[in-house]
C-alpha positions in Angstrom: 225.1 112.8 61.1 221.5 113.7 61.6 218.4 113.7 60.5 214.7 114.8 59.9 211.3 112.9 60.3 208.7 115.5 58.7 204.8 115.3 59.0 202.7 115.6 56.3 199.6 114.4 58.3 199.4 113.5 61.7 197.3 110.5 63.4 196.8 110.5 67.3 195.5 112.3 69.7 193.6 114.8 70.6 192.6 114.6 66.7 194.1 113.6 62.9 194.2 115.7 60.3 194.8 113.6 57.0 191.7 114.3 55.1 193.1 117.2 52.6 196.7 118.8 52.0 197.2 121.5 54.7 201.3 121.9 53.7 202.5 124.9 52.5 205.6 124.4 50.7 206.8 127.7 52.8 206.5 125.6 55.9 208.6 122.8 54.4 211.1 125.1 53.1 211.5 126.6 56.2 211.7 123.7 58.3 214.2 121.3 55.6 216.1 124.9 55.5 217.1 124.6 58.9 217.5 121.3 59.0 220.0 121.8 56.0 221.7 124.9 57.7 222.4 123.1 61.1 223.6 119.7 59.0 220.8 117.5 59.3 221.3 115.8 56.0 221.9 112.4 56.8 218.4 111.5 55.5 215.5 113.0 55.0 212.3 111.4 56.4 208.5 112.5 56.2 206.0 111.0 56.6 202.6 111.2 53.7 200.1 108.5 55.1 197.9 108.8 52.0 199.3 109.9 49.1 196.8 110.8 47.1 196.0 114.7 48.3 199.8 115.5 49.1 201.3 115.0 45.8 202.5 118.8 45.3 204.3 119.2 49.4 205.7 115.6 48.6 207.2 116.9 45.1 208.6 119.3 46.6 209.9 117.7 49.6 212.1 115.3 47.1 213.1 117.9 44.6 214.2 119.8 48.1 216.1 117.1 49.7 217.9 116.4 46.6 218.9 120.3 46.1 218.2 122.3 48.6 220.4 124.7 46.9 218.1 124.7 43.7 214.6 126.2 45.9 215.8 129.0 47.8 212.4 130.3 49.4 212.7 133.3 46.5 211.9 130.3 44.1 208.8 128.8 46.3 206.4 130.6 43.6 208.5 129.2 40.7 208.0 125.6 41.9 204.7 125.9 42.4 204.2 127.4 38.7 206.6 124.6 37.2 204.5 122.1 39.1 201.6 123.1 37.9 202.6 123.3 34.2 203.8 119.6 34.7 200.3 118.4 35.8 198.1 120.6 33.5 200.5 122.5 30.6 202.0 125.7 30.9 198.9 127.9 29.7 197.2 128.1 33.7 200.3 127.5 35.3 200.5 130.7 37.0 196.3 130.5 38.3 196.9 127.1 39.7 200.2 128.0 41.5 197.9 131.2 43.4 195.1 128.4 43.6 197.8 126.0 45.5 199.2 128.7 48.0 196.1 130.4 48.9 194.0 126.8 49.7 196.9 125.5 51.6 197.7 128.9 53.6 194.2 128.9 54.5 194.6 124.7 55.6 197.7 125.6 57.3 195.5 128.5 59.8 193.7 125.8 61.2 193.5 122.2 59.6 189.8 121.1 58.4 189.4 118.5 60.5 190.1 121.0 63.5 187.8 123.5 62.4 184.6 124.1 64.8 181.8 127.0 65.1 184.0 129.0 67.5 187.2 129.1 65.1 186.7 132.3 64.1 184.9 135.2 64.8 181.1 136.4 63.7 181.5 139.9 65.6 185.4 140.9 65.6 187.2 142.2 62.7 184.6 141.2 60.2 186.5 137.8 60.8 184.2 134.9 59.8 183.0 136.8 56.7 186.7 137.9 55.4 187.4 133.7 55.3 183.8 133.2 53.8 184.8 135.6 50.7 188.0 134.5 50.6 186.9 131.0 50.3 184.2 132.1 47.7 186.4 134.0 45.5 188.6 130.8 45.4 186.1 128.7 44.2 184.8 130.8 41.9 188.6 131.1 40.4 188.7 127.1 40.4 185.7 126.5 39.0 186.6 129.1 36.0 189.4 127.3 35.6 187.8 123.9 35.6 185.8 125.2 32.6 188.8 125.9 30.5 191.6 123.4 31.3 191.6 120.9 28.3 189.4 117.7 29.3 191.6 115.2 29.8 193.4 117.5 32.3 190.0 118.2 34.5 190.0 114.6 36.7 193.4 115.4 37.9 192.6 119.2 38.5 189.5 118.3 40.4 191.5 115.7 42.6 194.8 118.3 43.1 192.3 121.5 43.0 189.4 122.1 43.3 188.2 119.6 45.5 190.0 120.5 48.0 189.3 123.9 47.9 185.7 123.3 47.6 185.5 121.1 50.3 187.2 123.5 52.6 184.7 126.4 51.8 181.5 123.6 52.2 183.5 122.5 55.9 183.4 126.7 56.6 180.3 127.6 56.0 178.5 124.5 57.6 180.7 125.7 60.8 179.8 129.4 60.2 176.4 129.3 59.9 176.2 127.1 62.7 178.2 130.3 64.5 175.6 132.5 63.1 172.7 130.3 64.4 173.8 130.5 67.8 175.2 134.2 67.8 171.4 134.8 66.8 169.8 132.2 68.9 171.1 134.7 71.6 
């Protein structure tokens, strides 16, 4: 039978990404799907590096390999809200799972460490400032969130949260205003 070797991060050339999850559980779906529709059971590899900032694609990864049958991609949204209620409680499931999906889509366009000032666009489609307030408006949501999870539930959040999130609008905007520097240095 055959396999699967999955990345979670990557380390090499021309340049890593490991820093902050960038998995969207979508992604793994559909990539451990087809491995499971063309028979590539036999194991089920991937490969974390650090732990630490992947513990929600990794969850899933496992529950996935062990019952593929169980997540059908019409469930994604239901793992992500059962996740969530087993980190924090039930009560902000639903917030955190949105929180989750949106920071991770927005890894998955281009990972952090492969941002630059020419990633996207100051003068087409309104581009650069679309990501900006879409990158605001999800730390704002964390933060409010932050506020009113219980206590002894905020370490982990921050770590699993909003961290990440907020260290992936700080990583934009230094790289966007450096954009807008040179767009009106010109």
């Amino acid at each position: 039978g055959a396999g699967v070797y999955y990345h979670f991060d990557y380390v090499g050339g021309p340049r890593s990404y490991r820093w902050i999850n960038s998995t969207q559980i979508s992604k793994v779906w559909e990539q451990m799907n087809l491995a499971y529709q063309y028979d590539a059971t036999r194991i089920w590899i991937t490969n974390v590096g650090d732990l630490k900032p992947m513990e929600f694609p990794t969850d899933f990864f496992l529950r996935l390999a062990w019952d593929p049958e169980r997540w059908p991609k019409e469930k994604l949204q239901e793992f992500g809200q059962q996740w969530a209620a087993q980190q924090f409680g039930s009560q902000y499931a639903e917030q955190i799972e949105h929180l989750l999906t949106a920071y991770t889509r927005h890894n998955a366009r281009r990972k952090p460490e492969l941002l630059d000032e020419n990633t996207y666009s100051q003068l087409h489609y309104n581009e650069a400032e679309r990501i900006s307030a879409e990158l605001e408006g999800l730390v704002s949501q964390a933060e409010s969130l932050y506020r009113k999870i219980p206590q002894n539930n905020q370490n982990a959040f921050f770590q699993l949260v909003l961290h990440p999130i907020k260290a992936n609008s700080i990583l934009f905007e230094l790289y966007n205003n450096v954009a807008k520097n040179r767009l009106y240095a010109q």
